[in-house]
Short mmCIF file of C-alpha atoms and ligand atoms in Angstrom, two decimals:
data_model
loop_
_atom_site.label_atom_id
_atom_site.label_comp_id
_atom_site.label_asym_id
_atom_site.label_seq_id
_atom_site.Cartn_x
_atom_site.Cartn_y
_atom_site.Cartn_z
CA MET A 1 15.11 -46.42 -8.81
CA SER A 2 18.53 -47.69 -10.04
CA LYS A 3 21.12 -48.91 -7.70
CA GLN A 4 23.43 -45.84 -7.97
CA TYR A 5 20.84 -43.33 -6.73
CA GLN A 6 19.83 -45.83 -3.97
CA ASP A 7 23.47 -45.98 -2.90
CA ILE A 8 23.94 -42.15 -2.89
CA ILE A 9 20.81 -41.57 -0.97
CA GLU A 10 21.72 -44.03 1.58
CA PHE A 11 25.20 -42.62 1.85
CA VAL A 12 23.71 -39.12 2.58
CA ARG A 13 21.24 -40.40 4.94
CA GLY A 14 24.14 -42.17 6.86
CA LEU A 15 26.27 -39.11 6.69
CA TYR A 16 23.43 -37.17 8.65
CA ASN A 17 22.04 -40.14 10.41
CA THR A 18 18.45 -39.38 9.39
CA THR A 19 15.64 -40.59 7.01
CA ASP A 20 13.94 -37.19 7.42
CA PHE A 21 14.32 -34.40 4.76
CA ILE A 22 17.85 -33.27 4.40
CA PRO A 23 18.33 -29.66 3.57
CA LEU A 24 21.22 -28.32 1.26
CA HIS A 25 22.61 -26.24 4.14
CA GLU A 26 21.02 -25.43 7.57
CA PRO A 27 22.61 -23.09 10.31
CA LYS A 28 24.00 -24.36 13.34
CA PHE A 29 23.55 -22.64 16.72
CA VAL A 30 25.41 -24.64 19.34
CA GLY A 31 27.29 -21.94 21.10
CA ASN A 32 26.39 -18.49 22.89
CA GLU A 33 23.85 -17.50 20.25
CA ARG A 34 20.91 -17.55 22.62
CA GLU A 35 22.89 -15.68 25.53
CA TYR A 36 24.07 -12.96 23.33
CA VAL A 37 20.53 -12.53 21.66
CA LEU A 38 18.85 -12.35 24.95
CA ASP A 39 21.50 -9.88 26.26
CA CYS A 40 20.42 -7.62 23.38
CA ILE A 41 16.78 -7.87 24.27
CA ASP A 42 17.29 -7.41 27.82
CA SER A 43 19.39 -4.35 27.29
CA THR A 44 16.87 -2.91 24.67
CA PHE A 45 19.93 -2.50 22.25
CA VAL A 46 18.50 -4.43 19.45
CA SER A 47 18.97 -1.95 16.37
CA SER A 48 21.52 0.46 15.16
CA VAL A 49 23.56 0.95 18.24
CA GLY A 50 25.15 -1.59 20.62
CA LYS A 51 28.42 -3.29 21.47
CA TYR A 52 28.05 -6.34 19.29
CA VAL A 53 28.62 -4.80 15.87
CA ASP A 54 31.97 -3.35 16.89
CA ARG A 55 32.76 -6.93 18.37
CA PHE A 56 31.67 -8.76 15.32
CA GLU A 57 33.64 -6.43 13.13
CA ARG A 58 36.73 -6.90 14.98
CA MET A 59 36.38 -10.65 15.14
CA MET A 60 35.83 -10.83 11.33
CA ALA A 61 38.88 -8.50 10.69
CA GLU A 62 41.05 -10.58 12.81
CA PHE A 63 39.81 -14.00 11.51
CA ALA A 64 40.39 -12.94 7.84
CA GLY A 65 43.72 -11.10 8.48
CA ALA A 66 42.32 -7.82 7.30
CA LYS A 67 42.87 -4.44 8.77
CA TYR A 68 39.25 -3.29 8.83
CA ALA A 69 35.91 -4.77 8.72
CA VAL A 70 32.47 -2.98 8.35
CA ALA A 71 29.29 -4.96 8.92
CA THR A 72 26.21 -4.37 6.79
CA VAL A 73 22.57 -5.49 6.54
CA ASN A 74 23.36 -8.13 3.97
CA GLY A 75 26.10 -9.28 1.43
CA THR A 76 24.63 -7.64 -1.57
CA ALA A 77 24.69 -4.30 0.24
CA ALA A 78 28.47 -4.96 1.21
CA LEU A 79 29.39 -5.75 -2.52
CA HIS A 80 27.30 -2.67 -3.54
CA ILE A 81 29.40 -0.40 -1.22
CA CYS A 82 32.71 -2.18 -2.14
CA LEU A 83 32.06 -1.30 -5.79
CA LYS A 84 31.02 2.24 -5.17
CA LEU A 85 34.08 2.91 -3.11
CA ALA A 86 36.35 1.16 -5.70
CA GLY A 87 35.13 4.13 -8.10
CA VAL A 88 32.45 2.13 -10.08
CA GLY A 89 29.86 4.71 -11.31
CA GLN A 90 27.19 5.48 -13.79
CA GLY A 91 27.83 4.13 -17.30
CA ASP A 92 30.90 1.93 -16.33
CA GLU A 93 31.55 -1.63 -16.94
CA VAL A 94 32.60 -4.38 -14.47
CA LEU A 95 34.42 -7.51 -15.30
CA THR A 96 32.92 -10.50 -13.56
CA GLN A 97 31.76 -14.05 -13.95
CA SER A 98 28.60 -15.33 -15.48
CA LEU A 99 28.61 -18.32 -13.20
CA SER A 100 27.70 -16.74 -9.88
CA PHE A 101 24.73 -15.92 -7.64
CA ILE A 102 22.48 -12.89 -8.98
CA ALA A 103 23.75 -10.90 -6.07
CA THR A 104 27.05 -10.09 -7.78
CA CYS A 105 25.23 -8.66 -11.02
CA ASN A 106 22.59 -6.77 -8.95
CA ALA A 107 25.32 -5.07 -6.96
CA ILE A 108 26.97 -3.94 -10.25
CA SER A 109 23.60 -2.72 -11.47
CA TYR A 110 22.89 -0.64 -8.38
CA CYS A 111 26.12 1.48 -9.32
CA GLY A 112 24.74 2.17 -12.71
CA ALA A 113 27.23 -0.16 -14.14
CA LYS A 114 27.11 -3.16 -16.47
CA PRO A 115 28.72 -6.46 -16.18
CA VAL A 116 31.06 -7.90 -18.80
CA PHE A 117 31.30 -11.60 -18.52
CA ILE A 118 34.66 -13.44 -18.38
CA ASP A 119 34.85 -17.32 -18.34
CA VAL A 120 35.70 -19.51 -15.38
CA ASP A 121 38.14 -22.33 -14.67
CA ARG A 122 36.84 -25.76 -14.72
CA HIS A 123 38.59 -26.83 -11.61
CA THR A 124 38.06 -23.74 -9.45
CA LEU A 125 34.45 -22.76 -10.81
CA GLY A 126 35.84 -19.14 -10.40
CA MET A 127 37.10 -16.48 -12.85
CA SER A 128 40.07 -17.56 -15.06
CA PRO A 129 43.09 -15.16 -14.95
CA ASP A 130 43.95 -16.50 -18.40
CA SER A 131 40.40 -15.60 -19.90
CA LEU A 132 40.68 -12.18 -18.13
CA ARG A 133 44.08 -11.32 -19.53
CA ALA A 134 43.06 -12.52 -23.04
CA PHE A 135 40.00 -10.36 -22.83
CA LEU A 136 41.79 -7.20 -21.78
CA ALA A 137 44.53 -7.65 -24.14
CA ALA A 138 42.30 -8.06 -27.18
CA GLU A 139 39.52 -5.86 -26.13
CA SER A 140 40.78 -2.88 -24.07
CA VAL A 141 42.85 0.22 -24.43
CA MET A 142 44.68 2.20 -21.76
CA THR A 143 43.96 5.87 -21.60
CA PRO A 144 44.42 8.73 -19.07
CA ASN A 145 40.86 7.91 -17.97
CA GLY A 146 41.56 4.26 -17.20
CA CYS A 147 41.08 0.98 -19.00
CA ILE A 148 38.43 1.38 -21.85
CA ASN A 149 36.57 -1.23 -23.51
CA LYS A 150 37.32 -0.73 -27.27
CA THR A 151 33.85 -2.13 -28.46
CA THR A 152 31.50 -0.11 -26.15
CA GLY A 153 33.91 2.89 -25.31
CA ARG A 154 33.03 2.36 -21.63
CA ARG A 155 35.43 2.46 -18.59
CA LEU A 156 36.20 -1.04 -17.09
CA ALA A 157 36.05 0.12 -13.60
CA ALA A 158 36.49 -3.22 -11.44
CA VAL A 159 37.10 -6.86 -11.56
CA VAL A 160 34.86 -9.01 -9.47
CA PRO A 161 35.77 -12.58 -9.29
CA MET A 162 33.74 -14.95 -7.08
CA HIS A 163 35.09 -17.91 -4.87
CA THR A 164 32.30 -20.26 -6.19
CA PHE A 165 30.91 -22.66 -3.19
CA GLY A 166 33.88 -21.54 -1.22
CA HIS A 167 36.53 -22.77 -3.58
CA PRO A 168 39.11 -19.99 -4.15
CA CYS A 169 39.61 -19.10 -7.68
CA ARG A 170 43.38 -18.25 -8.74
CA VAL A 171 42.94 -14.76 -7.31
CA ASP A 172 46.72 -14.05 -6.89
CA GLU A 173 47.01 -14.15 -10.79
CA ILE A 174 43.84 -12.16 -11.10
CA ALA A 175 45.40 -9.44 -8.77
CA ILE A 176 48.54 -9.40 -11.25
CA VAL A 177 46.27 -8.88 -14.30
CA CYS A 178 44.19 -6.07 -12.50
CA GLU A 179 47.70 -4.41 -11.55
CA GLU A 180 48.90 -4.62 -15.14
CA PHE A 181 45.66 -3.17 -16.63
CA GLY A 182 45.18 -0.49 -13.72
CA ILE A 183 41.63 -1.90 -12.71
CA PRO A 184 40.75 -2.22 -9.02
CA LEU A 185 40.04 -5.89 -7.73
CA VAL A 186 37.06 -6.42 -5.58
CA GLU A 187 36.23 -10.09 -4.40
CA ASP A 188 32.87 -11.42 -4.03
CA ALA A 189 33.91 -13.41 -1.12
CA ALA A 190 30.27 -14.00 0.05
CA GLU A 191 30.60 -17.91 0.00
CA SER A 192 34.13 -18.14 1.17
CA LEU A 193 34.49 -17.37 4.85
CA GLY A 194 37.23 -19.65 6.02
CA SER A 195 38.75 -20.21 2.53
CA TYR A 196 42.37 -19.49 1.81
CA TYR A 197 44.52 -19.23 -1.23
CA LEU A 198 48.23 -19.50 -0.89
CA GLY A 199 47.88 -19.27 2.88
CA LYS A 200 45.97 -15.89 2.72
CA HIS A 201 42.02 -15.56 3.49
CA THR A 202 39.96 -14.94 0.36
CA GLY A 203 38.83 -11.39 0.37
CA THR A 204 42.47 -10.01 1.09
CA PHE A 205 43.80 -9.92 -2.39
CA GLY A 206 42.26 -6.68 -3.89
CA LYS A 207 41.12 -3.32 -2.71
CA LEU A 208 37.89 -4.37 -0.84
CA ALA A 209 35.83 -7.62 -0.44
CA ALA A 210 32.30 -8.65 0.58
CA PHE A 211 31.09 -11.41 2.69
CA SER A 212 27.47 -12.61 3.34
CA PHE A 213 25.84 -14.12 6.47
CA ASN A 214 22.55 -15.11 5.00
CA GLY A 215 20.91 -18.01 6.41
CA ASN A 216 22.22 -20.54 3.97
CA LYS A 217 25.95 -19.50 4.40
CA THR A 218 28.81 -20.99 6.45
CA ILE A 219 27.79 -18.81 9.36
CA THR A 220 24.69 -16.72 9.68
CA THR A 221 23.34 -13.46 11.25
CA GLY A 222 19.83 -14.14 9.89
CA GLY A 223 20.64 -11.73 7.28
CA GLY A 224 24.10 -9.67 7.04
CA GLY A 225 27.10 -8.93 5.36
CA MET A 226 30.71 -7.56 6.00
CA ILE A 227 33.17 -5.33 3.85
CA ILE A 228 36.76 -5.84 4.60
CA THR A 229 39.81 -3.82 3.40
CA ASP A 230 43.37 -2.81 4.50
CA ASP A 231 42.73 0.85 3.48
CA GLU A 232 41.82 2.98 6.58
CA VAL A 233 40.33 5.68 4.39
CA LEU A 234 38.12 3.24 2.52
CA ALA A 235 37.11 1.52 5.75
CA ARG A 236 36.07 5.01 7.26
CA HIS A 237 34.14 5.85 4.21
CA ALA A 238 32.45 2.49 4.09
CA LYS A 239 31.25 3.01 7.65
CA HIS A 240 30.07 6.43 6.85
CA VAL A 241 27.94 5.70 3.61
CA THR A 242 26.61 2.50 5.13
CA THR A 243 25.17 4.42 8.21
CA THR A 244 23.32 7.30 6.17
CA ALA A 245 26.55 9.60 5.80
CA LYS A 246 25.75 11.34 9.07
CA LYS A 247 28.41 13.71 10.28
CA PRO A 248 29.39 12.78 14.15
CA HIS A 249 27.50 15.36 16.37
CA SER A 250 25.62 14.87 19.64
CA TYR A 251 22.34 16.16 18.56
CA GLU A 252 22.46 17.74 14.98
CA PHE A 253 21.38 15.75 11.92
CA VAL A 254 23.71 16.79 9.28
CA HIS A 255 24.51 14.44 6.32
CA ASP A 256 27.42 15.22 3.92
CA GLU A 257 26.64 12.88 0.89
CA ILE A 258 24.04 10.34 -0.25
CA GLY A 259 24.23 7.56 2.15
CA TYR A 260 22.61 4.10 2.62
CA ASN A 261 20.83 2.54 5.64
CA TYR A 262 22.93 -0.56 5.23
CA ARG A 263 23.73 -0.93 9.05
CA LEU A 264 23.71 -4.43 10.46
CA PRO A 265 21.28 -4.40 13.56
CA ASN A 266 23.00 -5.07 16.83
CA ILE A 267 20.77 -8.24 17.44
CA ASN A 268 22.19 -9.72 14.26
CA ALA A 269 25.53 -8.89 15.14
CA ALA A 270 25.11 -10.67 18.47
CA LEU A 271 24.26 -13.83 16.45
CA GLY A 272 27.38 -12.98 14.40
CA CYS A 273 29.84 -13.05 17.37
CA ALA A 274 28.48 -16.39 18.67
CA GLN A 275 28.76 -17.81 15.14
CA MET A 276 32.23 -16.67 14.86
CA GLU A 277 33.28 -18.39 18.06
CA SER A 278 31.91 -21.56 16.51
CA LEU A 279 33.34 -21.07 12.96
CA PRO A 280 36.59 -23.28 13.53
CA ARG A 281 34.42 -26.43 14.68
CA LEU A 282 31.80 -25.69 11.75
CA LEU A 283 34.81 -25.57 9.28
CA GLU A 284 36.42 -28.66 10.67
CA SER A 285 33.03 -30.61 10.45
CA LYS A 286 32.56 -29.31 6.73
CA ARG A 287 35.88 -30.62 5.85
CA GLN A 288 35.17 -33.92 7.22
CA ILE A 289 31.94 -34.21 5.26
CA ALA A 290 33.66 -33.12 2.04
CA THR A 291 36.41 -36.02 2.77
CA SER A 292 33.59 -38.50 3.08
CA TYR A 293 32.01 -37.29 -0.19
CA GLU A 294 35.18 -37.39 -2.05
CA GLN A 295 35.86 -40.83 -0.99
CA PHE A 296 32.38 -42.15 -1.75
CA PHE A 297 32.30 -40.71 -5.07
CA SER A 298 35.98 -41.46 -6.08
CA ASN A 299 35.05 -44.34 -8.44
CA SER A 300 31.48 -43.55 -9.29
CA GLY A 301 32.00 -41.64 -12.60
CA LYS A 302 30.75 -38.49 -10.87
CA LYS A 303 33.56 -35.86 -10.07
CA PHE A 304 33.46 -34.52 -6.60
CA VAL A 305 34.79 -30.94 -6.74
CA ALA A 306 37.73 -30.90 -4.46
CA GLU A 307 39.68 -27.83 -3.29
CA PRO A 308 41.97 -26.35 -5.93
CA ALA A 309 45.90 -26.68 -5.64
CA HIS A 310 47.24 -24.16 -3.19
CA ALA A 311 43.93 -23.63 -1.82
CA THR A 312 42.09 -24.47 1.55
CA SER A 313 38.32 -24.55 0.82
CA ASN A 314 35.65 -23.90 3.29
CA TYR A 315 33.54 -26.52 1.50
CA TRP A 316 30.49 -24.49 2.00
CA LEU A 317 28.42 -26.24 -0.68
CA ASN A 318 29.54 -29.59 -1.88
CA ALA A 319 29.27 -30.13 -5.51
CA LEU A 320 29.46 -32.82 -8.21
CA VAL A 321 30.22 -32.49 -11.99
CA LEU A 322 27.90 -35.07 -13.75
CA GLU A 323 28.44 -36.40 -17.24
CA ASP A 324 25.76 -34.27 -18.98
CA TYR A 325 22.59 -32.43 -18.85
CA SER A 326 20.36 -35.66 -18.85
CA ALA A 327 22.17 -37.11 -16.16
CA ARG A 328 21.84 -33.95 -14.22
CA ASP A 329 18.04 -33.80 -14.36
CA GLU A 330 17.72 -37.63 -13.53
CA PHE A 331 20.13 -36.98 -10.32
CA LEU A 332 18.06 -33.93 -9.20
CA LYS A 333 14.74 -35.76 -9.52
CA GLU A 334 15.87 -38.88 -7.79
CA LEU A 335 17.29 -37.19 -4.84
CA ASN A 336 14.71 -34.38 -4.33
CA ASP A 337 11.84 -36.90 -4.73
CA VAL A 338 13.01 -38.76 -1.48
CA GLY A 339 13.83 -35.67 0.59
CA VAL A 340 17.53 -35.46 -0.10
CA MET A 341 18.02 -31.97 -1.33
CA SER A 342 19.88 -31.40 -4.38
CA ARG A 343 20.04 -28.35 -6.71
CA PRO A 344 21.69 -27.39 -10.06
CA ILE A 345 24.23 -24.65 -10.21
CA TRP A 346 22.83 -21.19 -11.22
CA ARG A 347 21.66 -20.34 -14.56
CA LEU A 348 24.30 -18.24 -16.21
CA MET A 349 23.86 -14.51 -15.73
CA ASN A 350 24.13 -13.73 -19.42
CA GLU A 351 21.06 -16.06 -19.99
CA LEU A 352 18.76 -13.72 -17.75
CA PRO A 353 16.78 -11.11 -19.52
CA MET A 354 18.43 -8.16 -17.61
CA PHE A 355 21.94 -9.21 -18.63
CA ALA A 356 21.24 -10.96 -22.08
CA ASP A 357 22.87 -8.08 -23.94
CA CYS A 358 25.98 -7.85 -22.01
CA GLN A 359 29.35 -8.54 -23.59
CA SER A 360 31.22 -11.80 -22.81
CA ASP A 361 34.26 -13.76 -23.93
CA GLY A 362 32.41 -16.92 -25.14
CA LEU A 363 32.14 -18.63 -21.69
CA ALA A 364 32.92 -21.98 -22.90
CA ASN A 365 33.71 -23.45 -19.46
CA ALA A 366 30.75 -21.72 -17.62
CA LYS A 367 28.50 -23.21 -20.31
CA TRP A 368 30.01 -26.60 -19.80
CA LEU A 369 29.81 -26.42 -15.96
CA GLU A 370 26.20 -24.92 -15.97
CA GLU A 371 25.01 -28.34 -17.57
CA ARG A 372 26.64 -30.57 -15.27
CA VAL A 373 27.21 -29.14 -11.75
CA VAL A 374 24.83 -30.02 -8.85
CA ASN A 375 25.17 -29.31 -5.17
CA ILE A 376 24.54 -32.07 -2.44
CA PRO A 377 23.66 -31.50 1.33
CA SER A 378 26.45 -29.84 3.04
CA SER A 379 25.33 -28.75 6.66
CA ALA A 380 27.95 -29.18 9.30
CA ARG A 381 27.24 -31.94 11.73
CA LEU A 382 27.60 -30.60 15.42
C1 PLP B 1 25.06 -15.06 -0.89
C2 PLP B 1 25.94 -14.45 -1.88
C3 PLP B 1 26.00 -12.76 -1.91
C4 PLP B 1 25.13 -11.99 -0.96
O1 PLP B 1 24.04 -12.37 -0.67
P1 PLP B 1 23.09 -11.77 0.46
O2 PLP B 1 21.82 -12.73 0.51
O3 PLP B 1 22.72 -10.26 0.21
O4 PLP B 1 23.77 -11.69 1.75
C5 PLP B 1 26.65 -12.35 -2.87
N1 PLP B 1 27.36 -13.00 -3.95
C6 PLP B 1 27.29 -14.33 -3.82
C7 PLP B 1 28.06 -15.13 -4.95
C8 PLP B 1 26.52 -15.06 -2.91
O5 PLP B 1 26.58 -16.41 -2.99
#
């Protein structure tokens, strides 16, 4: 093994003070998790009813500075309902980035819509407002039925940027483009709990946003998600359709539209309340780790992905930009072989068979990043 990999491996092992396997991201339960979960079991309220769901929603709304929060069974379900409530329906198209986790495109597909792929910025790894504006200016036409894609004749029903690895994209400028073209903005904020742009929490720039509390995210509820919005009508509707659309009644079962069983169980919300209490400490630790990596890699020829200008990142997953594809594969092999987990960024969505026929704007930056970006161990140390 060459000296450069030995040095990296030694550094990561020193950071986490272990020679055992080092995962990419593991959960940390150092607060009231056990107490709250046991309380659910002792009270028998482990499922769809209980006090922790409301409490978790209030904590999340307050933390993000949103008026309302609605808990869901996972982040994909949260994003599905955000899109549905933003008006995305059968035969529509949704502008998003091809550099994302599969859940973004899955949620779009659940609405009967198709993604259209817009390029990302190299420094934020998130949707480029310039590419979005260029695409809409050249390829769309405004009609009384909304903004229509000239090539396909379909309605462009939403714009969904994603804050990759917790680094905020230029979402304020994206919001301005959305305003200009009359398209609702829905943020996939699944990875960016604790990330801010221009002092505002990610997920508060558009109509609705989705968060995830999967096991590998900054905080976890086992599985879970959250919708946030400032719109009271949308918030009520989100609660209604994620809980089977049952009309409130003390004994009758009457449902007034097709609903979803997307509830977050109380026992998962209990975990969420305890995790929210620990969130400030988790974020502080993740920032320290990122700072150490940034210093270590500063004269290594590998570019550490640092938080963009005007942004505070949660540093959910630390990332490096390597020189090229061959350097990437060597890097991944050397680290994984000795139990220091590392993985490449996702395969672009337009390269998967389900989305291969979707329109795109060329995706020059997304392709460049796909060949070069790797993630390195990022768990908090508590
Ligand atoms: C994690 C994640 C989601 C939601 O995932 P779930 O596993 O369903 O909670 C959505 N979008 C992105 C970009 C994600 O990383």
